[in-house]
Tab-separated table of C-alpha atoms in Angstrom:
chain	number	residue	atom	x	y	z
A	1	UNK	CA	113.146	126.660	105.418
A	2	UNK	CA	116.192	125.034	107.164
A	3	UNK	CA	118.464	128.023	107.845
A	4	UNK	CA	121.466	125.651	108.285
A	5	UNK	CA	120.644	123.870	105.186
A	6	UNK	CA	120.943	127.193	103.314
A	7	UNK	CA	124.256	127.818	105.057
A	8	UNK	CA	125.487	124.629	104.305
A	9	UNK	CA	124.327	123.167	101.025
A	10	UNK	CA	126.642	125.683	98.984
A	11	UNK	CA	130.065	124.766	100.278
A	12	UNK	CA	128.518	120.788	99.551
A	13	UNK	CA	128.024	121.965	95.777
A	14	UNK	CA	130.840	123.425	95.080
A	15	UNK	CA	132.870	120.727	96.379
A	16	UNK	CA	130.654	117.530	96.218
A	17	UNK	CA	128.765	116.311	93.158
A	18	UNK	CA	126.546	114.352	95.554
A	19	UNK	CA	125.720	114.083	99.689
A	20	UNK	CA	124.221	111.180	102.501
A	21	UNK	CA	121.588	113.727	103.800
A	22	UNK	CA	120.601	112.357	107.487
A	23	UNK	CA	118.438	114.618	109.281
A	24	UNK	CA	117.329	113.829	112.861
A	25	UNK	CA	116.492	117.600	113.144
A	26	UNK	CA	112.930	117.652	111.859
A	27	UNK	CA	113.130	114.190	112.059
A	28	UNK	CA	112.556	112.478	108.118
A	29	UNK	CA	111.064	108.842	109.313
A	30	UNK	CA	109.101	107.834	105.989
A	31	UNK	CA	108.431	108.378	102.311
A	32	UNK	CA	106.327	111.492	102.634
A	33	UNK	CA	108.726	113.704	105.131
A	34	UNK	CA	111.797	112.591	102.855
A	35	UNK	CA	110.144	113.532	99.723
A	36	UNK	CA	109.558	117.168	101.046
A	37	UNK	CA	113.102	117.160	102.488
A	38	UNK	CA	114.421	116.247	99.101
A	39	UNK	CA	113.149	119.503	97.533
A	40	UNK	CA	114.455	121.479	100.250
A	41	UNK	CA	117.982	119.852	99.919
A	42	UNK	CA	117.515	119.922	95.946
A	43	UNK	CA	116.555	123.731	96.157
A	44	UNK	CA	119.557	124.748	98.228
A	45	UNK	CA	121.987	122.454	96.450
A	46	UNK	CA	121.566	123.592	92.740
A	47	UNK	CA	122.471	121.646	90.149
A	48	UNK	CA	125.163	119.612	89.803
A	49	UNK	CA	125.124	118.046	93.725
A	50	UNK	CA	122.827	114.413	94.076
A	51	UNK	CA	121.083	114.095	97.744
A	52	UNK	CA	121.289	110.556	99.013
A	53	UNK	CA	118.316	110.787	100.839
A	54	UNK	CA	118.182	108.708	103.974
A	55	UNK	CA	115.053	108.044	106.809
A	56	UNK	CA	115.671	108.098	110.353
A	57	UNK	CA	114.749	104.973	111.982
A	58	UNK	CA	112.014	105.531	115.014
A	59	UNK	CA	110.035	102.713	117.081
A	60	UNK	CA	107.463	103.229	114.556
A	61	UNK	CA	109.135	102.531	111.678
A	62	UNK	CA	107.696	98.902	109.714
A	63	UNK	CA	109.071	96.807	106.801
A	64	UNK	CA	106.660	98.892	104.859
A	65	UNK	CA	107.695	102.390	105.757
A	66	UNK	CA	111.404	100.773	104.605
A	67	UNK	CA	109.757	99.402	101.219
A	68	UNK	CA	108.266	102.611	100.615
A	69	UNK	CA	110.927	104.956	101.302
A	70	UNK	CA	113.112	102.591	99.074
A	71	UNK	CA	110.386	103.400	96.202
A	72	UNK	CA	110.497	106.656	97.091
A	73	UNK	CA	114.324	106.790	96.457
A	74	UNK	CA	115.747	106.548	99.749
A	75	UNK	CA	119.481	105.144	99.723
A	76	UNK	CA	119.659	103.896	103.680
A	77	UNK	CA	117.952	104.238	106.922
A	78	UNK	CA	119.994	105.984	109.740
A	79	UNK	CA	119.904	104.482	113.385
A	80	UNK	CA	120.303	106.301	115.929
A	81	UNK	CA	120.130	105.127	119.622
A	82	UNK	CA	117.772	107.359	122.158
A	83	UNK	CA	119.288	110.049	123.555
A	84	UNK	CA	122.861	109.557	122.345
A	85	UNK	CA	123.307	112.633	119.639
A	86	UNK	CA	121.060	115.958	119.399
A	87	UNK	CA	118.010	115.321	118.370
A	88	UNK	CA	117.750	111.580	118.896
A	89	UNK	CA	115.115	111.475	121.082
A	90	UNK	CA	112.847	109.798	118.613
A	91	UNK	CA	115.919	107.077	117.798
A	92	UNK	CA	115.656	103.570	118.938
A	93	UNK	CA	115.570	102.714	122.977
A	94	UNK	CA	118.400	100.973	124.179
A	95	UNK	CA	116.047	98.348	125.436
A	96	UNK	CA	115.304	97.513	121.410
A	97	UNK	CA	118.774	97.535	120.883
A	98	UNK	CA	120.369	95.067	123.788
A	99	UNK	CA	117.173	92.806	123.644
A	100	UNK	CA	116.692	92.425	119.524
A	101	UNK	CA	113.040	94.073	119.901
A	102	UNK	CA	111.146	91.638	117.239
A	103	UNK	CA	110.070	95.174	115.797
A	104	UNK	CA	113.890	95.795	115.287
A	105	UNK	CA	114.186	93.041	113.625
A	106	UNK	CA	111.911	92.883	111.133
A	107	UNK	CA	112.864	96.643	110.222
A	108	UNK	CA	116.592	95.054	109.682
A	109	UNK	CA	115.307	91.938	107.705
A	110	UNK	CA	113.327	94.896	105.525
A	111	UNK	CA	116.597	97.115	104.699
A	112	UNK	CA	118.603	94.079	104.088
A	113	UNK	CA	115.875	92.852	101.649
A	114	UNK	CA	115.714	96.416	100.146
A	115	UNK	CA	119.572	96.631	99.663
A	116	UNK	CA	119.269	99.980	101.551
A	117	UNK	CA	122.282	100.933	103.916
A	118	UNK	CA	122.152	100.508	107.557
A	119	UNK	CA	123.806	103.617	108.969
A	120	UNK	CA	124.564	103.346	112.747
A	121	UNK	CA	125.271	105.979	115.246
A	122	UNK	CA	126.556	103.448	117.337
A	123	UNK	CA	126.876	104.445	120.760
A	124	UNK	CA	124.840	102.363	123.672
A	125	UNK	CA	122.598	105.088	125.636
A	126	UNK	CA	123.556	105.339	129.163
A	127	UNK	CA	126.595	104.325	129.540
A	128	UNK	CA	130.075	107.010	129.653
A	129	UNK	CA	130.492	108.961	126.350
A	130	UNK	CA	133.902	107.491	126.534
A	131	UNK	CA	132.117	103.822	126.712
A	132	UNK	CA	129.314	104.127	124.340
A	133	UNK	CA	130.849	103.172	121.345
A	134	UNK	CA	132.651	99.706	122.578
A	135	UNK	CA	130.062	98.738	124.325
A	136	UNK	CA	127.838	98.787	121.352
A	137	UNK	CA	129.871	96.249	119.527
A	138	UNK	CA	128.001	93.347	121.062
A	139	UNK	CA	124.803	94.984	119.783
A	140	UNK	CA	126.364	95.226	115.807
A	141	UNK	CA	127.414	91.145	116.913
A	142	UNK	CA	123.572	90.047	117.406
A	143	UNK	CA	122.814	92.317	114.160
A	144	UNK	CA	124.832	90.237	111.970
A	145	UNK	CA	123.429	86.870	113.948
A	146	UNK	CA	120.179	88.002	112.322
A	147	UNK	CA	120.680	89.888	109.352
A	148	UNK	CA	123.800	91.373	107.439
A	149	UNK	CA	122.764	94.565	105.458
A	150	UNK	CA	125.131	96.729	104.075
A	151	UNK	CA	126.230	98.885	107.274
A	152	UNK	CA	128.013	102.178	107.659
A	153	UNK	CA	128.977	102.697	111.474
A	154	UNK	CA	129.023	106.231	112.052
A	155	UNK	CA	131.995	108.274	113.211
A	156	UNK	CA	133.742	105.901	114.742
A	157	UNK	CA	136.058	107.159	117.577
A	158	UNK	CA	137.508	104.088	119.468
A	159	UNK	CA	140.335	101.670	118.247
A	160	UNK	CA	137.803	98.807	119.114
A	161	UNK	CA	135.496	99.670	116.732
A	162	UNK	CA	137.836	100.590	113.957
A	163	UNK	CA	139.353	97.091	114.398
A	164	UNK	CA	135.938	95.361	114.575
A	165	UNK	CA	134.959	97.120	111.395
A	166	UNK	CA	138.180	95.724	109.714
A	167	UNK	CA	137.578	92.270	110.895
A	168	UNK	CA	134.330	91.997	109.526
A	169	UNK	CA	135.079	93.552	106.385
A	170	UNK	CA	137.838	91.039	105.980
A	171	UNK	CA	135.557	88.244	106.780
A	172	UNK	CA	133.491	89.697	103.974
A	173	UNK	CA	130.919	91.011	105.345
A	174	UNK	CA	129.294	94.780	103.828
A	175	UNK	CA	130.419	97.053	106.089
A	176	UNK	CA	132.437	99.875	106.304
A	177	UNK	CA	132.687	103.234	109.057
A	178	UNK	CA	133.408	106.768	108.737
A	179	UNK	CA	135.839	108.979	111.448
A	180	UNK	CA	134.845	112.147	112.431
A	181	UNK	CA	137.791	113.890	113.127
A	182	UNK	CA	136.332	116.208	115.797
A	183	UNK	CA	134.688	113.251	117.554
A	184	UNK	CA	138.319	112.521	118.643
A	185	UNK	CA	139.229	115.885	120.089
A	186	UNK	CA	136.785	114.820	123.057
């Protein structure tokens, strides 16, 4: 059992009647892993708190693993870029990302068709933590060129993303972004 889970999962109960669970750490990439996750988080939740259970998105993931997952009750599919975050090494290479792998794409047509939520760690490996997140704008710009799920960018930490969030949102498009607070202390 996930000893942070346990730790966790009470203060979320007592305070949340429902959580976006997102583990990268065992990595949950398809139907089968997030189904035995689920009782896990369901077990050290209690009653009275709904999981939101969400995949991780890997170079292996297909349109079926999406449609599946989706069946399976999955709400979104997480993104997270190589290497950027603990635990990522299994996310998406930043050659995928830059270069709209055709693999990528289909995965994106998938969770758009599904109505799932595309939640984005969006930071562009290999670049200057203090760069990451701008320049992965123009990666969210070739996104929308090809598909326009409903998107959550994650922690956002940097005026330009905050203000491209808000300009797409006013243009109408589904998307929205969450600030980590502690993200900005660094």
């Amino acid at each position: 059992k996930d000893g942070v889970l346990a730790a966790v999962a009470p203060y979320t109960a007592e305070f949340f009647a429902g959580c976006l669970v997102m583990p990268n750490n065992p990595a949950v990439v398809d139907a089968a892993t997030m189904r035995a996750y689920r009782e896990d988080v369901e077990e050290a939740l209690g009653p009275g708190c709904l999981p939101l259970m969400t995949i991780m998105m890997t170079e292996q993931t297909t349109p079926d693993t999406i449609r599946e997952a989706k069946k399976a009750g999955a709400v979104g599919c997480k993104l997270y870029p190589k290497g950027v975050t603990s635990h990522a090494h299994k996310g998406i290479p930043r050659a995928w990302l830059t270069e709209m792998h055709p693999n990528l794409c289909e995965v994106l047509r998938a969770i758009e068709a599904e109505d799932m939520v595309l939640n984005i760690h969006a930071e562009l490996p290999d670049e200057r933590p203090q760069a990451r997140e701008k320049l992965f704008i123009p990666v969210l710009e070739k996104f929308t060129k090809i598909v326009q799920p409903r998107m959550v960018i994650e922690h956002m930490s940097t005026a330009a993303m905050v203000n491209w969030v808000a300009l797409q949102a006013a243009k109408g498009m589904r998307v929205a972004g969450s600030i980590a607070p502690q993200h900005l202390k660094h």
